[in-house]
PDB file of C-alpha atoms in Angstrom:
ATOM      1  CA  MET A   1      15.947  39.044 -16.483  1.00 95.00           C
ATOM      2  CA  ILE A   2      17.226  39.279 -20.228  1.00 96.00           C
ATOM      3  CA  GLY A   3      17.505  36.197 -22.124  1.00 97.00           C
ATOM      4  CA  VAL A   4      19.941  36.374 -25.067  1.00 97.00           C
ATOM      5  CA  ASP A   5      20.008  33.849 -28.062  1.00 97.00           C
ATOM      6  CA  ILE A   6      23.720  33.430 -28.963  1.00 97.00           C
ATOM      7  CA  SER A   7      23.319  30.903 -31.626  1.00 96.00           C
ATOM      8  CA  THR A   8      25.631  31.029 -34.665  1.00 96.00           C
ATOM      9  CA  ALA A   9      24.479  30.512 -38.184  1.00 96.00           C
ATOM     10  CA  VAL A  10      25.433  26.827 -38.100  1.00 96.00           C
ATOM     11  CA  ALA A  11      22.871  26.235 -35.260  1.00 95.00           C
ATOM     12  CA  PHE A  12      20.190  26.886 -37.885  1.00 95.00           C
ATOM     13  CA  GLU A  13      21.543  24.300 -40.396  1.00 95.00           C
ATOM     14  CA  GLY A  14      20.108  20.796 -40.855  1.00 93.00           C
ATOM     15  CA  GLU A  15      18.400  18.851 -38.028  1.00 90.00           C
ATOM     16  CA  ARG A  16      19.786  21.264 -35.391  1.00 91.00           C
ATOM     17  CA  ARG A  17      17.420  24.214 -36.900  1.00 94.00           C
ATOM     18  CA  GLU A  18      14.216  23.139 -35.036  1.00 95.00           C
ATOM     19  CA  ARG A  19      16.059  23.123 -31.653  1.00 93.00           C
ATOM     20  CA  ALA A  20      17.688  26.821 -32.350  1.00 94.00           C
ATOM     21  CA  GLN A  21      14.316  28.076 -33.302  1.00 95.00           C
ATOM     22  CA  ALA A  22      12.748  26.738 -30.031  1.00 96.00           C
ATOM     23  CA  ILE A  23      15.186  28.663 -27.709  1.00 96.00           C
ATOM     24  CA  GLU A  24      12.757  31.712 -27.218  1.00 96.00           C
ATOM     25  CA  ALA A  25       9.783  29.574 -26.482  1.00 97.00           C
ATOM     26  CA  THR A  26      11.724  27.526 -24.005  1.00 96.00           C
ATOM     27  CA  PHE A  27      13.019  30.548 -22.314  1.00 97.00           C
ATOM     28  CA  GLU A  28       9.659  32.168 -22.169  1.00 96.00           C
ATOM     29  CA  LYS A  29       8.282  28.980 -20.687  1.00 97.00           C
ATOM     30  CA  MET A  30      10.764  28.877 -17.989  1.00 95.00           C
ATOM     31  CA  VAL A  31      10.637  32.492 -16.759  1.00 96.00           C
ATOM     32  CA  ARG A  32       6.675  32.253 -16.775  1.00 96.00           C
ATOM     33  CA  ILE A  33       7.270  29.106 -14.489  1.00 96.00           C
ATOM     34  CA  ALA A  34       9.536  31.093 -12.184  1.00 94.00           C
ATOM     35  CA  GLY A  35       7.472  33.966 -12.237  1.00 96.00           C
ATOM     36  CA  LEU A  36      10.111  36.382 -13.532  1.00 95.00           C
ATOM     37  CA  GLU A  37       9.783  39.544 -15.561  1.00 96.00           C
ATOM     38  CA  ALA A  38      11.809  39.070 -18.499  1.00 97.00           C
ATOM     39  CA  GLU A  39      12.482  39.787 -22.184  1.00 96.00           C
ATOM     40  CA  PHE A  40      14.285  37.941 -24.836  1.00 97.00           C
ATOM     41  CA  ARG A  41      16.903  39.366 -27.308  1.00 97.00           C
ATOM     42  CA  VAL A  42      18.688  37.829 -30.288  1.00 97.00           C
ATOM     43  CA  ALA A  43      22.311  38.727 -30.422  1.00 96.00           C
ATOM     44  CA  GLY A  44      22.553  37.841 -34.312  1.00 93.00           C
ATOM     45  CA  THR A  45      24.595  34.950 -35.720  1.00 94.00           C
ATOM     46  CA  SER A  46      27.709  36.960 -36.092  1.00 94.00           C
ATOM     47  CA  ALA A  47      27.773  38.704 -32.652  1.00 95.00           C
ATOM     48  CA  LYS A  48      31.414  38.795 -31.212  1.00 94.00           C
ATOM     49  CA  THR A  49      31.577  41.553 -28.679  1.00 96.00           C
ATOM     50  CA  ALA A  50      30.160  42.204 -25.313  1.00 96.00           C
ATOM     51  CA  GLN A  51      28.280  45.136 -26.719  1.00 96.00           C
ATOM     52  CA  GLU A  52      26.696  42.937 -29.484  1.00 96.00           C
ATOM     53  CA  LEU A  53      25.846  40.410 -26.748  1.00 97.00           C
ATOM     54  CA  PHE A  54      23.929  42.965 -24.724  1.00 97.00           C
ATOM     55  CA  SER A  55      26.273  42.556 -21.686  1.00 96.00           C
ATOM     56  CA  HIS A  56      27.073  46.096 -20.572  1.00 95.00           C
ATOM     57  CA  CYS A  57      23.636  46.815 -19.316  1.00 93.00           C
ATOM     58  CA  ALA A  58      23.387  43.827 -16.958  1.00 96.00           C
ATOM     59  CA  ASP A  59      24.176  43.647 -13.180  1.00 97.00           C
ATOM     60  CA  PHE A  60      25.046  40.025 -13.534  1.00 97.00           C
ATOM     61  CA  ILE A  61      25.688  37.407 -16.470  1.00 98.00           C
ATOM     62  CA  VAL A  62      24.718  33.745 -16.306  1.00 97.00           C
ATOM     63  CA  THR A  63      26.142  31.380 -18.705  1.00 96.00           C
ATOM     64  CA  SER A  64      27.343  27.761 -19.107  1.00 93.00           C
ATOM     65  CA  GLN A  65      30.586  26.247 -20.383  1.00 92.00           C
ATOM     66  CA  PRO A  66      30.518  25.597 -24.169  1.00 88.00           C
ATOM     67  CA  HIS A  67      30.110  21.802 -24.629  1.00 88.00           C
ATOM     68  CA  PRO A  68      33.167  20.572 -26.748  1.00 87.00           C
ATOM     69  CA  ASP A  69      30.779  18.898 -29.271  1.00 90.00           C
ATOM     70  CA  SER A  70      28.384  21.823 -29.667  1.00 91.00           C
ATOM     71  CA  ALA A  71      30.602  25.079 -28.894  1.00 93.00           C
ATOM     72  CA  HIS A  72      30.526  25.993 -32.630  1.00 94.00           C
ATOM     73  CA  LEU A  73      26.833  26.367 -32.338  1.00 96.00           C
ATOM     74  CA  ALA A  74      27.090  29.491 -29.872  1.00 96.00           C
ATOM     75  CA  ALA A  75      29.008  32.611 -29.941  1.00 96.00           C
ATOM     76  CA  ALA A  76      32.652  32.095 -29.206  1.00 95.00           C
ATOM     77  CA  ALA A  77      32.988  35.053 -27.214  1.00 95.00           C
ATOM     78  CA  VAL A  78      30.862  33.362 -24.324  1.00 96.00           C
ATOM     79  CA  PRO A  79      32.052  32.826 -21.731  1.00 95.00           C
ATOM     80  CA  LYS A  80      35.665  34.082 -21.693  1.00 94.00           C
ATOM     81  CA  ASP A  81      35.808  37.123 -23.933  1.00 95.00           C
ATOM     82  CA  VAL A  82      32.781  38.603 -22.544  1.00 96.00           C
ATOM     83  CA  LEU A  83      33.992  38.127 -19.021  1.00 96.00           C
ATOM     84  CA  LEU A  84      37.102  39.982 -19.934  1.00 94.00           C
ATOM     85  CA  THR A  85      35.450  42.875 -21.779  1.00 95.00           C
ATOM     86  CA  SER A  86      32.037  43.595 -20.384  1.00 96.00           C
ATOM     87  CA  GLY A  87      33.092  44.775 -16.725  1.00 95.00           C
ATOM     88  CA  VAL A  88      30.051  42.584 -15.459  1.00 97.00           C
ATOM     89  CA  PRO A  89      30.499  39.644 -13.012  1.00 98.00           C
ATOM     90  CA  MET A  90      29.552  36.257 -14.497  1.00 98.00           C
ATOM     91  CA  LEU A  91      28.291  32.939 -13.155  1.00 98.00           C
ATOM     92  CA  ILE A  92      29.550  29.968 -15.187  1.00 97.00           C
ATOM     93  CA  LEU A  93      27.733  26.604 -14.818  1.00 96.00           C
ATOM     94  CA  PRO A  94      29.598  23.383 -15.917  1.00 93.00           C
ATOM     95  CA  THR A  95      28.361  21.829 -18.982  1.00 89.00           C
ATOM     96  CA  GLY A  96      25.440  19.590 -18.378  1.00 81.00           C
ATOM     97  CA  TRP A  97      24.987  20.899 -14.822  1.00 84.00           C
ATOM     98  CA  GLU A  98      21.669  20.524 -13.182  1.00 82.00           C
ATOM     99  CA  ALA A  99      20.691  22.171  -9.955  1.00 77.00           C
ATOM    100  CA  LYS A 100      19.673  19.982  -7.133  1.00 81.00           C
ATOM    101  CA  ASP A 101      19.609  22.754  -4.638  1.00 87.00           C
ATOM    102  CA  PRO A 102      19.885  26.498  -4.746  1.00 90.00           C
ATOM    103  CA  ILE A 103      23.272  27.888  -5.409  1.00 94.00           C
ATOM    104  CA  GLY A 104      25.216  30.123  -2.854  1.00 96.00           C
ATOM    105  CA  ARG A 105      24.163  28.577   0.410  1.00 97.00           C
ATOM    106  CA  HIS A 106      27.809  27.539   1.177  1.00 98.00           C
ATOM    107  CA  ILE A 107      30.389  29.756  -0.707  1.00 98.00           C
ATOM    108  CA  LEU A 108      34.079  29.468  -1.007  1.00 98.00           C
ATOM    109  CA  LEU A 109      35.663  33.007  -1.663  1.00 98.00           C
ATOM    110  CA  ALA A 110      39.147  32.729  -3.270  1.00 96.00           C
ATOM    111  CA  TRP A 111      41.355  35.619  -2.053  1.00 95.00           C
ATOM    112  CA  ASN A 112      44.846  36.682  -3.056  1.00 92.00           C
ATOM    113  CA  PHE A 113      44.898  40.433  -2.317  1.00 91.00           C
ATOM    114  CA  SER A 114      44.802  41.312  -6.043  1.00 92.00           C
ATOM    115  CA  ARG A 115      42.601  43.745  -7.806  1.00 94.00           C
ATOM    116  CA  GLU A 116      40.578  40.834  -9.390  1.00 94.00           C
ATOM    117  CA  SER A 117      39.831  39.088  -6.190  1.00 95.00           C
ATOM    118  CA  THR A 118      39.036  42.533  -4.349  1.00 96.00           C
ATOM    119  CA  ARG A 119      36.406  43.076  -7.347  1.00 97.00           C
ATOM    120  CA  ALA A 120      34.974  39.638  -7.038  1.00 97.00           C
ATOM    121  CA  LEU A 121      34.542  39.996  -3.177  1.00 98.00           C
ATOM    122  CA  HIS A 122      32.534  43.214  -3.910  1.00 98.00           C
ATOM    123  CA  ASP A 123      30.458  42.007  -6.751  1.00 98.00           C
ATOM    124  CA  SER A 124      29.442  38.979  -4.833  1.00 98.00           C
ATOM    125  CA  MET A 125      28.596  40.718  -1.661  1.00 98.00           C
ATOM    126  CA  PRO A 126      24.874  40.327  -1.838  1.00 97.00           C
ATOM    127  CA  LEU A 127      25.380  36.535  -2.393  1.00 98.00           C
ATOM    128  CA  LEU A 128      27.991  36.543   0.573  1.00 98.00           C
ATOM    129  CA  ILE A 129      25.535  38.183   2.887  1.00 98.00           C
ATOM    130  CA  ASN A 130      22.726  35.909   2.124  1.00 98.00           C
ATOM    131  CA  ALA A 131      24.877  32.653   2.358  1.00 98.00           C
ATOM    132  CA  GLU A 132      24.737  30.328   5.177  1.00 98.00           C
ATOM    133  CA  SER A 133      28.491  30.076   5.374  1.00 98.00           C
ATOM    134  CA  VAL A 134      31.562  31.617   3.408  1.00 98.00           C
ATOM    135  CA  ALA A 135      34.907  30.223   3.627  1.00 97.00           C
ATOM    136  CA  LEU A 136      37.702  32.643   2.869  1.00 97.00           C
ATOM    137  CA  PHE A 137      40.366  30.579   0.806  1.00 96.00           C
ATOM    138  CA  VAL A 138      43.887  31.847   0.859  1.00 95.00           C
ATOM    139  CA  PHE A 139      46.784  30.008  -0.893  1.00 93.00           C
ATOM    140  CA  ASP A 140      50.098  31.594   0.213  1.00 92.00           C
ATOM    141  CA  ARG A 141      53.538  30.668   1.168  1.00 91.00           C
ATOM    142  CA  SER A 142      53.184  32.621   4.434  1.00 90.00           C
ATOM    143  CA  PHE A 143      49.545  31.900   5.119  1.00 91.00           C
ATOM    144  CA  ASN A 144      48.515  32.180   8.676  1.00 91.00           C
ATOM    145  CA  PRO A 145      44.753  32.572   9.573  1.00 89.00           C
ATOM    146  CA  ARG A 146      45.882  35.021  12.226  1.00 90.00           C
ATOM    147  CA  ARG A 147      47.824  37.297   9.972  1.00 92.00           C
ATOM    148  CA  SER A 148      46.794  40.877  10.163  1.00 95.00           C
ATOM    149  CA  ASP A 149      45.967  41.291   6.359  1.00 94.00           C
ATOM    150  CA  VAL A 150      43.743  38.357   6.296  1.00 95.00           C
ATOM    151  CA  LEU A 151      42.010  39.384   9.460  1.00 96.00           C
ATOM    152  CA  ASP A 152      41.297  42.843   7.772  1.00 97.00           C
ATOM    153  CA  VAL A 153      39.527  40.855   5.009  1.00 97.00           C
ATOM    154  CA  VAL A 154      37.488  39.026   7.694  1.00 97.00           C
ATOM    155  CA  ALA A 155      36.587  42.110   9.527  1.00 98.00           C
ATOM    156  CA  HIS A 156      35.471  43.740   6.231  1.00 98.00           C
ATOM    157  CA  LEU A 157      33.226  41.000   5.511  1.00 98.00           C
ATOM    158  CA  GLU A 158      31.800  40.748   9.048  1.00 98.00           C
ATOM    159  CA  ARG A 159      30.941  44.429   8.896  1.00 98.00           C
ATOM    160  CA  HIS A 160      28.635  43.584   6.072  1.00 98.00           C
ATOM    161  CA  GLY A 161      27.041  40.657   8.036  1.00 98.00           C
ATOM    162  CA  VAL A 162      28.906  37.891   6.076  1.00 98.00           C
ATOM    163  CA  LYS A 163      29.314  34.765   8.301  1.00 98.00           C
ATOM    164  CA  VAL A 164      32.965  33.912   7.262  1.00 98.00           C
ATOM    165  CA  THR A 165      35.656  31.580   8.471  1.00 97.00           C
ATOM    166  CA  VAL A 166      39.269  31.285   7.181  1.00 96.00           C
ATOM    167  CA  ASP A 167      40.189  28.022   5.363  1.00 92.00           C
ATOM    168  CA  GLY A 168      43.420  28.623   3.752  1.00 88.00           C
ATOM    169  CA  TRP A 169      46.414  26.604   2.659  1.00 90.00           C
ATOM    170  CA  ARG A 170      50.248  27.159   3.016  1.00 92.00           C
ATOM    171  CA  ASP A 171      51.895  27.087  -0.377  1.00 92.00           C
ATOM    172  CA  THR A 172      54.569  24.510   0.111  1.00 92.00           C
ATOM    173  CA  GLY A 173      55.113  23.799  -3.567  1.00 90.00           C
ATOM    174  CA  GLU A 174      53.624  20.281  -3.128  1.00 93.00           C
ATOM    175  CA  VAL A 175      50.059  21.046  -4.198  1.00 92.00           C
ATOM    176  CA  ASP A 176      48.835  23.697  -6.660  1.00 91.00           C
ATOM    177  CA  ALA A 177      46.345  26.283  -5.925  1.00 91.00           C
ATOM    178  CA  ILE A 178      43.369  24.661  -7.539  1.00 93.00           C
ATOM    179  CA  SER A 179      44.031  21.307  -6.070  1.00 94.00           C
ATOM    180  CA  ALA A 180      44.218  23.004  -2.729  1.00 94.00           C
ATOM    181  CA  MET A 181      41.042  25.005  -3.601  1.00 95.00           C
ATOM    182  CA  PHE A 182      38.946  22.033  -4.364  1.00 95.00           C
ATOM    183  CA  ALA A 183      40.146  20.234  -1.254  1.00 95.00           C
ATOM    184  CA  CYS A 184      38.660  23.118   0.676  1.00 95.00           C
ATOM    185  CA  VAL A 185      35.508  23.111  -1.543  1.00 96.00           C
ATOM    186  CA  ASP A 186      34.946  19.404  -0.430  1.00 95.00           C
ATOM    187  CA  ARG A 187      35.816  20.240   3.257  1.00 94.00           C
ATOM    188  CA  ASP A 188      33.543  23.084   3.431  1.00 94.00           C
ATOM    189  CA  GLU A 189      30.885  21.540   1.354  1.00 95.00           C
ATOM    190  CA  ALA A 190      30.781  24.691  -0.721  1.00 96.00           C
ATOM    191  CA  ASP A 191      28.347  24.878  -3.796  1.00 96.00           C
ATOM    192  CA  LEU A 192      29.877  27.997  -5.375  1.00 97.00           C
ATOM    193  CA  ILE A 193      33.200  29.333  -5.863  1.00 98.00           C
ATOM    194  CA  VAL A 194      33.684  33.066  -6.067  1.00 98.00           C
ATOM    195  CA  ALA A 195      37.054  34.258  -7.714  1.00 96.00           C
ATOM    196  CA  GLY A 196      38.703  36.911  -9.553  1.00 95.00           C
ATOM    197  CA  ALA A 197      39.556  36.242 -13.140  1.00 92.00           C
ATOM    198  CA  TYR A 198      42.777  36.573 -15.075  1.00 90.00           C
ATOM    199  CA  GLY A 199      44.934  38.363 -12.677  1.00 79.00           C
ATOM    200  CA  HIS A 200      47.772  37.418 -15.168  1.00 64.00           C
ATOM    201  CA  SER A 201      47.599  37.904 -18.926  1.00 58.00           C
ATOM    202  CA  PRO A 202      44.914  35.771 -20.569  1.00 58.00           C
ATOM    203  CA  LEU A 203      47.445  34.495 -23.035  1.00 51.00           C
ATOM    204  CA  VAL A 204      49.683  33.465 -20.419  1.00 47.00           C
ATOM    205  CA  GLU A 205      46.883  31.735 -18.461  1.00 51.00           C
ATOM    206  CA  SER A 206      46.027  29.864 -21.886  1.00 52.00           C
ATOM    207  CA  LEU A 207      49.367  28.820 -22.345  1.00 44.00           C
ATOM    208  CA  PHE A 208      50.256  27.621 -18.934  1.00 41.00           C
ATOM    209  CA  GLY A 209      46.963  26.475 -17.787  1.00 50.00           C
ATOM    210  CA  GLY A 210      46.477  29.017 -15.066  1.00 81.00           C
ATOM    211  CA  ALA A 211      44.022  29.124 -12.141  1.00 88.00           C
ATOM    212  CA  SER A 212      41.385  31.081 -14.069  1.00 90.00           C
ATOM    213  CA  GLU A 213      41.573  28.731 -17.086  1.00 89.00           C
ATOM    214  CA  GLN A 214      41.133  25.783 -14.860  1.00 91.00           C
ATOM    215  CA  LEU A 215      38.225  27.170 -12.875  1.00 92.00           C
ATOM    216  CA  LEU A 216      36.507  28.440 -16.282  1.00 91.00           C
ATOM    217  CA  HIS A 217      36.638  24.931 -17.469  1.00 89.00           C
ATOM    218  CA  ASN A 218      36.170  22.900 -14.246  1.00 91.00           C
ATOM    219  CA  ILE A 219      33.441  20.231 -14.656  1.00 87.00           C
ATOM    220  CA  SER A 220      31.924  20.075 -11.222  1.00 90.00           C
ATOM    221  CA  MET A 221      31.385  23.410  -9.686  1.00 93.00           C
ATOM    222  CA  PRO A 222      29.436  26.806 -10.595  1.00 96.00           C
ATOM    223  CA  VAL A 223      31.915  29.632 -10.368  1.00 97.00           C
ATOM    224  CA  MET A 224      31.191  33.317 -10.215  1.00 98.00           C
ATOM    225  CA  MET A 225      34.065  35.424 -11.573  1.00 97.00           C
ATOM    226  CA  SER A 226      34.913  38.997 -11.960  1.00 96.00           C
ATOM    227  CA  HIS A 227      37.641  40.708 -14.026  1.00 93.00           C
TER     228      HIS A 227
END
């Protein structure tokens, strides 16, 4: 595990300074308790790119959403810009989220036959294989759980040993994709969403509140995303 300090210069000003300086000690204490082999790096207060944030040589990135009141204390590139430019799958935890149970026992896999969702499926395969259950969520006007292309995805997952069921939603225009997805999350008691990120332009997503933007900023569920 590599811990990366992404504090900005502002984080070291005034009463916040002591907390920012304690990040390395806190990280080392937590990995020691967990029994993990780890190292700690400092990105630098002006780090803006995935390279400067040491992202390219990781298999998996774990981060949290920036808190509205303290976002300026951490590199603005995290999480969105790093997700879009690093080529590395990312687990985003909601602000203030605390684990009560392990993540990934029950997974909702969002699927729409895109490059991004295909990438997310394959990036998350180790998690999917180890999950107790995986719900394949499809939101489509012509959704049918027995449709051949849906069954192909199910067969592909089953060949890898994934315990998968189909939990889709026919898009009638009455409910948006995110509302349908979270209804399925509740129904399947999922503790993790896996989804492709930004199948549309990030600018379009930001302007019109696309599904990726909504998932990135949701306040209740850990999300693993791939781009």
